[in-house]
PDB file of C-alpha atoms in Angstrom:
ATOM      1  CA  MET L   1      89.277  89.748  73.476  1.00  0.00           C
ATOM      2  CA  ASN L   2      91.638  90.260  76.424  1.00  0.00           C
ATOM      3  CA  ARG L   3      90.224  92.925  78.738  1.00  0.00           C
ATOM      4  CA  LYS L   4      91.699  94.339  81.921  1.00  0.00           C
ATOM      5  CA  LEU L   5      89.821  94.699  85.171  1.00  0.00           C
ATOM      6  CA  PHE L   6      90.534  97.801  87.215  1.00  0.00           C
ATOM      7  CA  LEU L   7      90.995  96.999  90.896  1.00  0.00           C
ATOM      8  CA  TYR L   8      91.239  99.469  93.750  1.00  0.00           C
ATOM      9  CA  ALA L   9      93.986  97.929  95.867  1.00  0.00           C
ATOM     10  CA  ASP L  10      96.936  99.694  97.422  1.00  0.00           C
ATOM     11  CA  GLN L  11      98.782  99.855 100.738  1.00  0.00           C
ATOM     12  CA  LYS L  12      96.623 102.711 102.051  1.00  0.00           C
ATOM     13  CA  LEU L  13      93.438 100.735 101.433  1.00  0.00           C
ATOM     14  CA  GLY L  14      95.070  97.596 102.806  1.00  0.00           C
ATOM     15  CA  ALA L  15      95.935  99.388 106.057  1.00  0.00           C
ATOM     16  CA  TYR L  16      92.231  99.725 106.911  1.00  0.00           C
ATOM     17  CA  GLY L  17      90.928  97.369 109.548  1.00  0.00           C
ATOM     18  CA  TYR L  18      90.734  96.638 113.234  1.00  0.00           C
ATOM     19  CA  GLU L  19      91.603  93.735 115.491  1.00  0.00           C
ATOM     20  CA  GLU L  20      88.153  92.482 116.472  1.00  0.00           C
ATOM     21  CA  LYS L  21      88.188  89.737 113.856  1.00  0.00           C
ATOM     22  CA  PRO L  22      91.376  87.972 112.706  1.00  0.00           C
ATOM     23  CA  TRP L  23      90.465  88.355 109.026  1.00  0.00           C
ATOM     24  CA  TYR L  24      89.902  92.084 109.546  1.00  0.00           C
ATOM     25  CA  LEU L  25      93.413  92.918 110.703  1.00  0.00           C
ATOM     26  CA  PRO L  26      95.026  95.780 108.808  1.00  0.00           C
ATOM     27  CA  GLY L  27      96.790  94.463 105.728  1.00  0.00           C
ATOM     28  CA  MET L  28      95.629  90.854 106.026  1.00  0.00           C
ATOM     29  CA  ARG L  29      92.534  91.069 103.822  1.00  0.00           C
ATOM     30  CA  LEU L  30      94.379  92.787 100.988  1.00  0.00           C
ATOM     31  CA  GLU L  31      97.316  90.383 101.161  1.00  0.00           C
ATOM     32  CA  ALA L  32      95.039  87.329 101.161  1.00  0.00           C
ATOM     33  CA  PHE L  33      93.016  88.697  98.247  1.00  0.00           C
ATOM     34  CA  LEU L  34      96.098  89.476  96.167  1.00  0.00           C
ATOM     35  CA  GLU L  35      97.647  86.063  96.886  1.00  0.00           C
ATOM     36  CA  GLU L  36      94.456  84.355  95.716  1.00  0.00           C
ATOM     37  CA  ALA L  37      94.311  86.526  92.599  1.00  0.00           C
ATOM     38  CA  LYS L  38      97.839  85.362  91.758  1.00  0.00           C
ATOM     39  CA  ALA L  39      96.954  81.725  92.491  1.00  0.00           C
ATOM     40  CA  GLN L  40      93.931  81.958  90.183  1.00  0.00           C
ATOM     41  CA  LYS L  41      96.160  83.475  87.466  1.00  0.00           C
ATOM     42  CA  LEU L  42      94.064  86.648  87.400  1.00  0.00           C
ATOM     43  CA  TRP L  43      97.077  88.916  87.864  1.00  0.00           C
ATOM     44  CA  GLN L  44      97.621  89.516  84.140  1.00  0.00           C
ATOM     45  CA  HIS L  45      94.010  90.723  83.827  1.00  0.00           C
ATOM     46  CA  LEU L  46      94.268  93.350  86.583  1.00  0.00           C
ATOM     47  CA  ASP L  47      95.252  97.003  86.530  1.00  0.00           C
ATOM     48  CA  PHE L  48      95.631  98.483  90.002  1.00  0.00           C
ATOM     49  CA  LEU L  49      94.353 101.900  91.007  1.00  0.00           C
ATOM     50  CA  SER L  50      94.404 103.922  94.212  1.00  0.00           C
ATOM     51  CA  ALA L  51      90.959 104.828  95.481  1.00  0.00           C
ATOM     52  CA  PRO L  52      90.153 108.305  96.693  1.00  0.00           C
ATOM     53  CA  ALA L  53      88.992 108.538 100.298  1.00  0.00           C
ATOM     54  CA  ALA L  54      85.260 108.004 100.702  1.00  0.00           C
ATOM     55  CA  THR L  55      83.244 110.971 101.881  1.00  0.00           C
ATOM     56  CA  ASP L  56      80.631 110.722 104.638  1.00  0.00           C
ATOM     57  CA  HIS L  57      78.009 110.946 101.912  1.00  0.00           C
ATOM     58  CA  ASP L  58      79.603 108.012 100.058  1.00  0.00           C
ATOM     59  CA  LEU L  59      79.633 105.869 103.188  1.00  0.00           C
ATOM     60  CA  ARG L  60      75.998 106.621 104.015  1.00  0.00           C
ATOM     61  CA  GLN L  61      74.967 105.309 100.601  1.00  0.00           C
ATOM     62  CA  PHE L  62      75.824 101.795 101.809  1.00  0.00           C
ATOM     63  CA  HIS L  63      76.078 101.860 105.611  1.00  0.00           C
ATOM     64  CA  THR L  64      74.011 103.068 108.536  1.00  0.00           C
ATOM     65  CA  GLN L  65      75.362 105.915 110.647  1.00  0.00           C
ATOM     66  CA  GLU L  66      75.571 103.503 113.584  1.00  0.00           C
ATOM     67  CA  TYR L  67      77.858 101.189 111.620  1.00  0.00           C
ATOM     68  CA  ILE L  68      80.037 104.080 110.435  1.00  0.00           C
ATOM     69  CA  ASP L  69      80.392 105.301 114.033  1.00  0.00           C
ATOM     70  CA  PHE L  70      81.269 101.757 115.154  1.00  0.00           C
ATOM     71  CA  VAL L  71      84.029 101.393 112.556  1.00  0.00           C
ATOM     72  CA  VAL L  72      85.449 104.836 113.358  1.00  0.00           C
ATOM     73  CA  ARG L  73      85.602 103.939 117.074  1.00  0.00           C
ATOM     74  CA  ARG L  74      87.213 100.550 116.408  1.00  0.00           C
ATOM     75  CA  CYS L  75      89.800 101.910 113.985  1.00  0.00           C
ATOM     76  CA  SER L  76      90.752 104.749 116.325  1.00  0.00           C
ATOM     77  CA  ARG L  77      91.837 102.208 118.981  1.00  0.00           C
ATOM     78  CA  ASN L  78      94.754 101.000 116.828  1.00  0.00           C
TER      79      ASN L  78
END
């Protein structure tokens, strides 16, 4: 059976990041991931979706408030 995997990956999501770490630059993580997916021949198994913006409640399910505040500060510098 040939099943598709739904992947949240679009330019808006790829624009997220900050310059503290080279691998965290906006756009770089998404581009590297998509290049590797192509290299591994996974492309034909993927359907791409655009993710809705996470709410504060969503973020707090996985991250501390301190980390959320840190990321907001770092991203606002760009």
